[in-house]
Tab-separated table of C-alpha atoms and ligand atoms in Angstrom:
chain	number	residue	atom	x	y	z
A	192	UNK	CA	0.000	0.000	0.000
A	193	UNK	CA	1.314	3.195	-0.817
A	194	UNK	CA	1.728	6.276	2.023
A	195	UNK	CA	0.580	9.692	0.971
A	196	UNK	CA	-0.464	12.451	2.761
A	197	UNK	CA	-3.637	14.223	1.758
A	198	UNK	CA	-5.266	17.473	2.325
A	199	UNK	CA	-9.082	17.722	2.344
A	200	UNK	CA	-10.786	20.719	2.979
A	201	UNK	CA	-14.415	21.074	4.844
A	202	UNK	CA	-13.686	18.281	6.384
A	203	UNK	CA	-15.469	18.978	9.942
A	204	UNK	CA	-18.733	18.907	7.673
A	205	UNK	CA	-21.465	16.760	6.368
A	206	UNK	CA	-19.797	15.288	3.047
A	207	UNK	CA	-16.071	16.161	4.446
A	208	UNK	CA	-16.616	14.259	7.635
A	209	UNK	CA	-18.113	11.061	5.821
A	210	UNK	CA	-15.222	11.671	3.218
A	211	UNK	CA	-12.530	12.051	6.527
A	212	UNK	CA	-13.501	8.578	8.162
A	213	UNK	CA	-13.688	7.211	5.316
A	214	UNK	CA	-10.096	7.921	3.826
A	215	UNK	CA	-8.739	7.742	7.816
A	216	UNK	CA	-10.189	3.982	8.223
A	217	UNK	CA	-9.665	2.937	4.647
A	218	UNK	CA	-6.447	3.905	4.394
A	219	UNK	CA	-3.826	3.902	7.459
A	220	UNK	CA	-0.807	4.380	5.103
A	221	UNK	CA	-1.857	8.100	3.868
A	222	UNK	CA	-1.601	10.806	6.383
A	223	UNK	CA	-5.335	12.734	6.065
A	224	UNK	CA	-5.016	16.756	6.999
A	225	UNK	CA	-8.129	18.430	7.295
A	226	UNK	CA	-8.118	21.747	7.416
A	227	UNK	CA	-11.903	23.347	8.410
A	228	UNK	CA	-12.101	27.216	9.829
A	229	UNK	CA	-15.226	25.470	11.325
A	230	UNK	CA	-18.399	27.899	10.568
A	231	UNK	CA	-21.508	27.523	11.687
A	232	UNK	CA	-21.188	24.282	9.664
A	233	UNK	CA	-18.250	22.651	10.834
A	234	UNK	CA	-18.450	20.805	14.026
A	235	UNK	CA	-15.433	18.299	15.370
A	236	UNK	CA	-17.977	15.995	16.856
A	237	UNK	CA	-18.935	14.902	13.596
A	238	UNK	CA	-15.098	13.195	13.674
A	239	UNK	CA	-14.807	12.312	17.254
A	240	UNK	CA	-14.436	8.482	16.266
A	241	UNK	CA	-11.112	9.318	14.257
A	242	UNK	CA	-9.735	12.344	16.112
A	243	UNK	CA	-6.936	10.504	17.762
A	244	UNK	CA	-5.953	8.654	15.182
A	245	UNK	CA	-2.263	8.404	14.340
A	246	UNK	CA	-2.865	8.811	10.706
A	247	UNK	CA	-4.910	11.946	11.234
A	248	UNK	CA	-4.495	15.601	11.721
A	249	UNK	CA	-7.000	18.763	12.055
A	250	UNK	CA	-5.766	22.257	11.736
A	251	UNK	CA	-8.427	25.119	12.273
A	252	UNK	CA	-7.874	27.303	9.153
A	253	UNK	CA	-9.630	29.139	6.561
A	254	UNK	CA	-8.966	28.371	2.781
A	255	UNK	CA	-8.564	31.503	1.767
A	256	UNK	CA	-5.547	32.031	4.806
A	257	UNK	CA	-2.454	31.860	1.471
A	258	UNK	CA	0.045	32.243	4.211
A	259	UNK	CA	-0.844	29.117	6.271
A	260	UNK	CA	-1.750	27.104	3.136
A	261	UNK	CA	2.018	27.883	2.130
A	262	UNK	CA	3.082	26.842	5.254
A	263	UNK	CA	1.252	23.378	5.005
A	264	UNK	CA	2.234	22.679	1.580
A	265	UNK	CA	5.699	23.242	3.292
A	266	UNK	CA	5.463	20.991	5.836
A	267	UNK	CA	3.133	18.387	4.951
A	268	UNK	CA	3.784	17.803	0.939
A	269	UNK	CA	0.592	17.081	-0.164
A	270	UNK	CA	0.284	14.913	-3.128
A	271	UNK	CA	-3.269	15.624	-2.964
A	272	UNK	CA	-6.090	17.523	-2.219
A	273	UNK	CA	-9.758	16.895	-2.223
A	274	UNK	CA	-11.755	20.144	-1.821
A	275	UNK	CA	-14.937	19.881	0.092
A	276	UNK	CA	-14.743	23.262	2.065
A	277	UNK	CA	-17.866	25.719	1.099
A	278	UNK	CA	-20.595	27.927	2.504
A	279	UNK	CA	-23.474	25.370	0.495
A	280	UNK	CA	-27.145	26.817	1.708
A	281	UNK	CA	-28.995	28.014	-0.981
A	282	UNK	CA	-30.976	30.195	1.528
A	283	UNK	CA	-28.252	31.637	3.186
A	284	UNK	CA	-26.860	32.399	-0.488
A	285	UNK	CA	-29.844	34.981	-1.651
A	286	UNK	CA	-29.890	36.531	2.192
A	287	UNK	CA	-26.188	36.706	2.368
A	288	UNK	CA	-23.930	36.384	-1.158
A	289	UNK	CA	-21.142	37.819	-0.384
A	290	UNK	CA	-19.402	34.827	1.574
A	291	UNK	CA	-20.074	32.619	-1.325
A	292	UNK	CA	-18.127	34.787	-3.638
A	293	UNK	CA	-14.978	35.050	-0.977
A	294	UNK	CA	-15.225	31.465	0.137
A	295	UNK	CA	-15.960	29.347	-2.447
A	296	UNK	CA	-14.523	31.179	-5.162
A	297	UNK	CA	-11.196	33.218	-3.774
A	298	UNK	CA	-10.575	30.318	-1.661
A	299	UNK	CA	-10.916	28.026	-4.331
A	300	UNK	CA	-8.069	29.782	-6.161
A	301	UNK	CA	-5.902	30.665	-3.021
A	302	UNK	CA	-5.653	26.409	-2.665
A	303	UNK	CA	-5.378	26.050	-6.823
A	304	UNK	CA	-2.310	28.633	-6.389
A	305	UNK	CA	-0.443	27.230	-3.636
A	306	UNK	CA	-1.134	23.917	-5.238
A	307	UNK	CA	0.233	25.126	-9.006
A	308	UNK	CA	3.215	26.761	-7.137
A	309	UNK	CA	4.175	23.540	-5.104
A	310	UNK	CA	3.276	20.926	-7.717
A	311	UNK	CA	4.991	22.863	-10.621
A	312	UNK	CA	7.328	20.644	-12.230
A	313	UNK	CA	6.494	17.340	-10.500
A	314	UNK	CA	2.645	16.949	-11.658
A	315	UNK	CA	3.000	12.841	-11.855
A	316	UNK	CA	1.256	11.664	-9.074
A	317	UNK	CA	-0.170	15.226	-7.952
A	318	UNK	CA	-4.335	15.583	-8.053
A	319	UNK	CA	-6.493	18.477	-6.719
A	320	UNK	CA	-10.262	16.703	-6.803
A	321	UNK	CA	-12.636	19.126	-6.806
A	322	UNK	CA	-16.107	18.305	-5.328
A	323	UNK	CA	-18.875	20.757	-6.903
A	324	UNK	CA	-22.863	19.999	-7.461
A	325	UNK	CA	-25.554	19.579	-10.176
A	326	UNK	CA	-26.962	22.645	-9.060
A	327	UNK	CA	-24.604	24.452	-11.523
A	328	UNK	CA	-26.317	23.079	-14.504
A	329	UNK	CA	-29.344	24.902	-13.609
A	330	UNK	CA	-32.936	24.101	-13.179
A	331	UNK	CA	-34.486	21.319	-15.261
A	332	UNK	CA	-38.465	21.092	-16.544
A	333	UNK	CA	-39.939	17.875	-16.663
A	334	UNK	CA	-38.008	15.870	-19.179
A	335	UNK	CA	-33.911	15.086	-19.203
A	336	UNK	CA	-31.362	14.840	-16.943
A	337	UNK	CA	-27.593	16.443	-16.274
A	338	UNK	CA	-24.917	14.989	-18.271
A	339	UNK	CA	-20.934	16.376	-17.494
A	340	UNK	CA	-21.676	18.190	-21.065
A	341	UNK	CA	-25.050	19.923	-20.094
A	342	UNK	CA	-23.557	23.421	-20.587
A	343	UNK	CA	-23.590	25.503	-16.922
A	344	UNK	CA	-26.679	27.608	-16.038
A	345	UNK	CA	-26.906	28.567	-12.228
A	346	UNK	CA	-29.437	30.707	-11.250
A	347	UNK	CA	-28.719	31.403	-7.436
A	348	UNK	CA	-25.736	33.099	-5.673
A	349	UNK	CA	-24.918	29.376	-3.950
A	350	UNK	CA	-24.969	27.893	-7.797
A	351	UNK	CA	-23.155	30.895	-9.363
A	352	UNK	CA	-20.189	30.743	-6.624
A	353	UNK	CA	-19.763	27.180	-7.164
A	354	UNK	CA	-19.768	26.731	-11.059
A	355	UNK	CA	-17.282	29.623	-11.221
A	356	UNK	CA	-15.130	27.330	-8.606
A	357	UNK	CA	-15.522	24.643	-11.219
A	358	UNK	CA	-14.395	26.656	-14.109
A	359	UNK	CA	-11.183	28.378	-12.401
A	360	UNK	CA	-10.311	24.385	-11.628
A	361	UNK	CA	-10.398	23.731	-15.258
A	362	UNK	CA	-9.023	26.917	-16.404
A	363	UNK	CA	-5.830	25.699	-14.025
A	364	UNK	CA	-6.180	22.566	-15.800
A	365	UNK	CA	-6.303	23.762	-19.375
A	366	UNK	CA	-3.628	26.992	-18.854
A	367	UNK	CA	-1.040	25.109	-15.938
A	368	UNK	CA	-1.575	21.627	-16.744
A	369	UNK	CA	-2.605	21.233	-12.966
A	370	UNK	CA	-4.297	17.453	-12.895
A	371	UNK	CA	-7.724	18.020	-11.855
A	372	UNK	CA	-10.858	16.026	-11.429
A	373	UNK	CA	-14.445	17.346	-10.532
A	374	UNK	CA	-17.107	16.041	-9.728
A	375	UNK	CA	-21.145	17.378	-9.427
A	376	UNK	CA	-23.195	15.524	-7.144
A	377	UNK	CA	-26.936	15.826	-6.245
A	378	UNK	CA	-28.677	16.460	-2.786
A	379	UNK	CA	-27.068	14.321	-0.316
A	380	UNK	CA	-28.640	12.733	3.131
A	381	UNK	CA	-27.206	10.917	5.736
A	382	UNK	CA	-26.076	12.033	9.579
A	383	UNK	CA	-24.344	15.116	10.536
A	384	UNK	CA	-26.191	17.288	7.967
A	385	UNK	CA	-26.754	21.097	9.684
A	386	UNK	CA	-30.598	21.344	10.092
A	387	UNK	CA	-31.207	24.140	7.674
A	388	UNK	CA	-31.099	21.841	5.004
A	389	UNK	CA	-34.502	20.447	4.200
A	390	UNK	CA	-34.398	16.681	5.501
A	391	UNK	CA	-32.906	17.328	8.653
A	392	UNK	CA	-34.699	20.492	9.304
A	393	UNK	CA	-37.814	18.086	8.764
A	394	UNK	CA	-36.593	15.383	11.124
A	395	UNK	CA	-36.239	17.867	13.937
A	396	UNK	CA	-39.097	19.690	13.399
A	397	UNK	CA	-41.386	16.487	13.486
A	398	UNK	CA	-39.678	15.412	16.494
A	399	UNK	CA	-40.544	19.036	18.043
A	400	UNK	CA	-43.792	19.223	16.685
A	401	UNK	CA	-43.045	22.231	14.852
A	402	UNK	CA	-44.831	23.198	11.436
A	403	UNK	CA	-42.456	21.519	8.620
A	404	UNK	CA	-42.084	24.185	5.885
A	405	UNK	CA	-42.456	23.134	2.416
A	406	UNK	CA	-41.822	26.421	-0.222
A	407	UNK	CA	-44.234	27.323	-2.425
A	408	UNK	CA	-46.323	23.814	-3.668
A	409	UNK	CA	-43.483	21.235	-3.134
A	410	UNK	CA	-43.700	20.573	-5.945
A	411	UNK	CA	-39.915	21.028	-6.807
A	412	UNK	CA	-37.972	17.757	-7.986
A	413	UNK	CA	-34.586	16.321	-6.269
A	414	UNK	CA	-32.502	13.271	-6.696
A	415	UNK	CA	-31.718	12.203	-3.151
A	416	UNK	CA	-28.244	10.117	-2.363
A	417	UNK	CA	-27.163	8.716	1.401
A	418	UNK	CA	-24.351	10.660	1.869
A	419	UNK	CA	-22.249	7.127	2.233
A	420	UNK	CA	-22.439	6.522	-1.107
A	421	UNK	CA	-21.056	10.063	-2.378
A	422	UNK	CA	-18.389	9.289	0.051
A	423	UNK	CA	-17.440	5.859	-1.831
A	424	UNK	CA	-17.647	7.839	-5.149
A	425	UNK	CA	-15.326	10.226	-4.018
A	426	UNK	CA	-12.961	7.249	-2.835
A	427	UNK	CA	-13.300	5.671	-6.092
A	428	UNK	CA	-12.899	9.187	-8.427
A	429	UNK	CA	-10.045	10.461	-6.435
A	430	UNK	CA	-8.117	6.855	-6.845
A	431	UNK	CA	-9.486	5.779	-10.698
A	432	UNK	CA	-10.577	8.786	-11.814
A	433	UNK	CA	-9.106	10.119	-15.387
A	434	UNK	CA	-7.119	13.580	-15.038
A	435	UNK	CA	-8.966	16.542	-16.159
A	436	UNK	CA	-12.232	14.951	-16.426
A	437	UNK	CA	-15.910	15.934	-14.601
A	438	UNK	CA	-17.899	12.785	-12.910
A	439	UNK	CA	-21.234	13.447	-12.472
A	440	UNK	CA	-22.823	11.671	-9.246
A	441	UNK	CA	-26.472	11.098	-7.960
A	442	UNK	CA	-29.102	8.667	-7.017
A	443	UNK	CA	-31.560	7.869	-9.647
A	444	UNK	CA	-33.864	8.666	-7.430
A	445	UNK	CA	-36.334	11.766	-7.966
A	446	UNK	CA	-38.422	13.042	-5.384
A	447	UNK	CA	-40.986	15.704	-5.524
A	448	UNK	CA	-40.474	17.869	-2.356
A	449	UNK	CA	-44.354	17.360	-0.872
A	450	UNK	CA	-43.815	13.392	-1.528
A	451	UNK	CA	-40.523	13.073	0.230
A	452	UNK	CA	-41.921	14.989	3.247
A	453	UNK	CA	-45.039	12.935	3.382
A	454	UNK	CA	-42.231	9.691	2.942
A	455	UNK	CA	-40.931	11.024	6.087
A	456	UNK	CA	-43.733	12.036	8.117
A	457	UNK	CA	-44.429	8.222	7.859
A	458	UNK	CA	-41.360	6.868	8.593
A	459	UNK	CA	-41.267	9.433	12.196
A	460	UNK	CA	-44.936	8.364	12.489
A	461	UNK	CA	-43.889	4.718	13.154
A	462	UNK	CA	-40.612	5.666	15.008
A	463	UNK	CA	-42.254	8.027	17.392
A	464	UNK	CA	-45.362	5.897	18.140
A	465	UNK	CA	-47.764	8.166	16.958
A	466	UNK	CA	-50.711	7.700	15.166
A	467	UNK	CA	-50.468	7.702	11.136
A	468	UNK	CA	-50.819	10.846	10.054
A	469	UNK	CA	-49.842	13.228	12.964
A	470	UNK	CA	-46.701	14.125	11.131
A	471	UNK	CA	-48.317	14.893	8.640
A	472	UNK	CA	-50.429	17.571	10.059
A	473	UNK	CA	-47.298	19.707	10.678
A	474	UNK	CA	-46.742	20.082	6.648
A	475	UNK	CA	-46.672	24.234	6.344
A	476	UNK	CA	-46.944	25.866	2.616
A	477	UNK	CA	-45.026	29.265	2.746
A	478	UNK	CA	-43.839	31.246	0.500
A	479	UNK	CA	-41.500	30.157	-2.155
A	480	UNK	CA	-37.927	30.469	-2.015
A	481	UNK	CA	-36.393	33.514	-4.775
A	482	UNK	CA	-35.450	32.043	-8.068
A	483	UNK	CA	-36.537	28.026	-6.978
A	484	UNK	CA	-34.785	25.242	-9.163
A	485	UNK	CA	-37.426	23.018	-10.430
A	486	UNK	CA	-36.359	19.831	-10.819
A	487	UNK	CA	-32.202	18.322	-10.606
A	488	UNK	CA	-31.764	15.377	-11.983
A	489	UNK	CA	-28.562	13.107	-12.582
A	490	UNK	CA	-27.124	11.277	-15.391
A	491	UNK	CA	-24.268	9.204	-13.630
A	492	UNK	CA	-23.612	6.820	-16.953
A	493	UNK	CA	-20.373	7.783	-16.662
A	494	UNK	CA	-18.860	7.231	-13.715
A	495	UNK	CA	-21.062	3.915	-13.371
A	496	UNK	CA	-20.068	2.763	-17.186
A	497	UNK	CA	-15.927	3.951	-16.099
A	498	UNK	CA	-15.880	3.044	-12.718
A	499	UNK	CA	-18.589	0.693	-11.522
A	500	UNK	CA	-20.021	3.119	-9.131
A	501	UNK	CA	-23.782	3.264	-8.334
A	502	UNK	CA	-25.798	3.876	-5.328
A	503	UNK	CA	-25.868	1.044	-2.474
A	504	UNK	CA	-28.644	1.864	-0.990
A	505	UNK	CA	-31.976	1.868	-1.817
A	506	UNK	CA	-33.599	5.377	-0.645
A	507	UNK	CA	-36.150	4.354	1.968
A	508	UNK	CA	-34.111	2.051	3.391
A	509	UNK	CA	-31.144	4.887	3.405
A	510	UNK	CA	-33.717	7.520	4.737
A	511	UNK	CA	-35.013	4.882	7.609
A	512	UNK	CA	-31.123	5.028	8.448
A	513	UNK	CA	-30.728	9.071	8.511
A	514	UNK	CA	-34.086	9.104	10.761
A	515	UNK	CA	-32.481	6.797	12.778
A	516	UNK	CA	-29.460	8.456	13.446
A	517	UNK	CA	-31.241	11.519	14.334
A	518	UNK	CA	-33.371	10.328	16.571
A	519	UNK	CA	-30.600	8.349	18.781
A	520	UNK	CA	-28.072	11.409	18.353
A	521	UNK	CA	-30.455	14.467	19.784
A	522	UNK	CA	-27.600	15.615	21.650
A	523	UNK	CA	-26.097	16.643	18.534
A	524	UNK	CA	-29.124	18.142	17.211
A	525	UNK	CA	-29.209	19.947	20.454
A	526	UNK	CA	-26.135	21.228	20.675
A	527	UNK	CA	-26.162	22.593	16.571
A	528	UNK	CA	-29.378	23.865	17.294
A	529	UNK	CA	-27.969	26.690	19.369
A	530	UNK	CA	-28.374	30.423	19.868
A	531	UNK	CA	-27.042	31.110	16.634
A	532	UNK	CA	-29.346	28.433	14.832
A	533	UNK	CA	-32.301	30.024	16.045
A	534	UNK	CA	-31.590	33.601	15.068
A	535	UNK	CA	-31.320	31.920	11.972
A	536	UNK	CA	-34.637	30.124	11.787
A	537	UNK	CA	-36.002	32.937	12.931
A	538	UNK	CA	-35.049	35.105	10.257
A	539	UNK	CA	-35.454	33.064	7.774
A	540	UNK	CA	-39.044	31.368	8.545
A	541	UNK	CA	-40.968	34.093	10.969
A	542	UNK	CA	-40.885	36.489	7.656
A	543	UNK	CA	-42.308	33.244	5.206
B	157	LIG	P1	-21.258	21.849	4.841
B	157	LIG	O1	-21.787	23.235	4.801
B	157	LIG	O2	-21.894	20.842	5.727
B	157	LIG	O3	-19.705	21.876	5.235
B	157	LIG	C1	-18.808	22.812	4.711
B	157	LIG	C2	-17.554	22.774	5.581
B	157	LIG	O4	-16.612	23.729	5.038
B	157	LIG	C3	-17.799	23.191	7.029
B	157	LIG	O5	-17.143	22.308	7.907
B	157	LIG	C4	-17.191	24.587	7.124
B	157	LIG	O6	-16.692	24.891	8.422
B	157	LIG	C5	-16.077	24.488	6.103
B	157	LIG	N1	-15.686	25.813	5.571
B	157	LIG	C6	-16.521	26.778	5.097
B	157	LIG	N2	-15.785	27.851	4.723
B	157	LIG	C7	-14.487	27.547	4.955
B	157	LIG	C8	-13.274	28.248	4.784
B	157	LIG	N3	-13.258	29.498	4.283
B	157	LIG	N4	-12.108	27.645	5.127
B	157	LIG	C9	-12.120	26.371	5.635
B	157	LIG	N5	-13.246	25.662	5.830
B	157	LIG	C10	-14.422	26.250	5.512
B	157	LIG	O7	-21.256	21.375	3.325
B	157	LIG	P2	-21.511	19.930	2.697
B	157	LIG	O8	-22.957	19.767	2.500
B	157	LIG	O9	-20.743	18.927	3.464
B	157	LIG	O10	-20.855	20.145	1.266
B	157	LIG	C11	-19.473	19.873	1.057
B	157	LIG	C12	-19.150	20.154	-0.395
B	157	LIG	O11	-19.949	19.313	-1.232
B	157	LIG	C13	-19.447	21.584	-0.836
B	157	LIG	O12	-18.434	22.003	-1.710
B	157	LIG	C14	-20.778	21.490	-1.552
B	157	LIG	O13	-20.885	22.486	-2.553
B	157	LIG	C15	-20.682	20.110	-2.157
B	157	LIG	N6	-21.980	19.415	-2.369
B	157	LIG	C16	-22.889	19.286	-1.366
B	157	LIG	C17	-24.074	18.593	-1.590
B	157	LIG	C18	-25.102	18.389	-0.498
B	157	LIG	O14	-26.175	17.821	-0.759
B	157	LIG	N7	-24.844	18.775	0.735
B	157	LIG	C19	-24.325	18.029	-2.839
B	157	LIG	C20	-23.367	18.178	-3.850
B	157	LIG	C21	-22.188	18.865	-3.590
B	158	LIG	P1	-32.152	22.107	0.395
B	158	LIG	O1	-32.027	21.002	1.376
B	158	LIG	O2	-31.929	23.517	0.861
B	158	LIG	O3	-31.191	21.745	-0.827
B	158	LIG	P2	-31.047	22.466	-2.278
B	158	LIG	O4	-31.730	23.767	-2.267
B	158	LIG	O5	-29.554	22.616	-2.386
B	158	LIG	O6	-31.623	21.482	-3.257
B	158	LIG	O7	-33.610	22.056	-0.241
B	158	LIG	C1	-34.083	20.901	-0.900
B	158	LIG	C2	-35.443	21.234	-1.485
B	158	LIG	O8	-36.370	21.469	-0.411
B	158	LIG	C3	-35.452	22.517	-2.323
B	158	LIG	O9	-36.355	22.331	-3.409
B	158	LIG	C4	-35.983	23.571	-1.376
B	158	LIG	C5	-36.925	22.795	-0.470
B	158	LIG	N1	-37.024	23.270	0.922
B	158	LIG	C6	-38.299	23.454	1.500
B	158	LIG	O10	-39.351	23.237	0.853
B	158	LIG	N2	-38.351	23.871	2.795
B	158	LIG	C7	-37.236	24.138	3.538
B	158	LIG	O11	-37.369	24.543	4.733
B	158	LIG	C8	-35.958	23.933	2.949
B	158	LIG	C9	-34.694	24.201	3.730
B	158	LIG	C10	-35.905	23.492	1.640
């Protein structure tokens, strides 16, 4: 087995910390360094179980810091990087753009510098895996899917920040030679998700009895994936992947807004004890978020037809498993749910 160290970036949250445990357990020959300036996001107890791990290092520190990247390409010589580290809410994105723009797109460029200036030279071996979304292809109507060459169309501030990510990765590509790898995945689900982000925000409020609010008519379309199985595609792209190419990833697995919550309200029905259809009487229509995507929806031919990779799980099952882990982790709901949280909620529901 070969050693290598590794930087990933984000990795104190949802996808990162999956993608963290993952490489850490997987692989006890590579050194993982995660750096994470651990926003409202980021929370270490999403790694407790690898923390002390030998192979295994966190340093607190923002992307966009060029003088402490320098220092860790210094002292760590990464052979590669997989970048995970973003502000990701669509919501927070139209009340708040302007952290977007510096994270995701200067601090996508502060790491593709430091990385160009160390790598120079000595590419062989060298990757900088970029981990974007579908929402940069835009909004779908009822017919089609993404492929890597639908051509990019994002239509909110989260969307804009990231495909403009994507394309200074490729311009590096194309104009340095950097080796680069992207890949756009759809909505994701699994434990450790914040709770602004619409299945966990329904889990908890269910559990709270609090009204569950679905934007205008729910009648807007994702394709769901357990966040395990974007981790295992982002195991399998970083180590097979082909240099410069883009790897679309999702689930196959559409869900109209309305539908999914009603999917849920069941599942909490039976896991709560309480009567069928008592969830369900939380469901809230308010008004529609600005500029609402209506439908994602994944072609993954690609990497399944290259790679092998599909989903694992099927989606109820998966979603039994994220209700599951809610439910027997409240103190972690609790303790994201804090001061903070709620001026949040408050802002952005009391208004709706
Ligand atoms: P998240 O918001 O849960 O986590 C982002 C992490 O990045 C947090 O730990 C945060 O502290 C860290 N971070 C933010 N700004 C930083 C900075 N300036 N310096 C260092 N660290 C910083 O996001 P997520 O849902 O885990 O998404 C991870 C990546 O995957 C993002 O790039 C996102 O665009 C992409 N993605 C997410 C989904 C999804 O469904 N969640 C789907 C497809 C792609
Ligand atoms: P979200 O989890 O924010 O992911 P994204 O916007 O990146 O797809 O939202 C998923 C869908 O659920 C999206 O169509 C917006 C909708 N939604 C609600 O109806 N209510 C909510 O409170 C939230 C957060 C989202």
């Amino acid at each position: 087995m070969s050693t290598k160290t590794l930087l990933i970036t984000g990795g104190a949250g949802f996808i990162g910390s999956h993608t963290v445990r993952l490489f850490v357990n997987k692989y006890p020959n590579y050194r993982i360094v995660n750096i994470d300036n651990l926003t409202y996001a980021g929370n270490l107890e999403n790694l407790k179980d690898v923390e002390s791990k030998e192979n295994y290092k966190f340093i607190k520190g923002d992307i966009k810091d060029t003088n402490l990247l320098e220092k860790l390409f210094s002292e760590y010589k990464f052979e590669g990087i997989i970048h995970l580290a973003a502000e990701s809410h669509v919501d927070r994105s139209i009340s708040g753009p302007m952290e977007f723009i510096t994270t995701n797109i200067i601090g996508t460029v502060a790491l593709l510098n430091v990385a160009k200036k160390h790598w120079e030279g000595e590419y062989s071996g060298k990757l900088f895996y970029h981990i974007s979304t579908d929402e940069v292809y835009g909004s779908l109507d009822d017919k089609g899917k993404f492929t890597e060459t639908t051509p990019y169309n994002p239509r909110s501030p989260y969307s804009a920040s990231k495909a403009s990510s994507d394309h200074l990765v490729r311009a590096y590509h194309y104009t340095y030679g950097l080796p680069i790898i992207i890949s756009n995945c759809s909505n994701n689900h699994g434990p450790n998700q914040f709770p602004e982000k619409l299945i966990p925000l329904a889990i908890n409020n269910i559990k709270n009895n609090k009204p569950i609010p679905v934007y205008g008519k729910g009648e807007n379309i994702r394709d769901w994936l357990y966040v395990y199985d974007h981790a295992d595609a982002i195991d399998l792209i970083y180590h097979k992947g082909r240099i410069g190419e883009t790897y679309n990833v999702g689930g196959d697995n559409e869900w109209k807004n309305i539908d999914l919550i009603r999917l849920l309200c069941r599942i909490m029905d039976k896991k709560l004890n309480r009567n069928p259809g008592d969830s369900e009487k939380l469901i809230t229509f308010v008004k529609d978020r600005a500029g609402h995507d209506k439908r994602y929806a994944i072609d993954f031919s690609k990497l399944k037809k290259e790679l092998g990779w599909g989903p694992s799980v099927d989606f109820k099952t998966g979603l039994e498993k994220t209700v599951d882990w809610y439910l027997s982790n409240s103190s972690w709901l609790t303790s994201v749910c804090s001061g903070e949280y709620q001026k949040y909620y408050d802002r952005q529901y009391l208004k709706r």
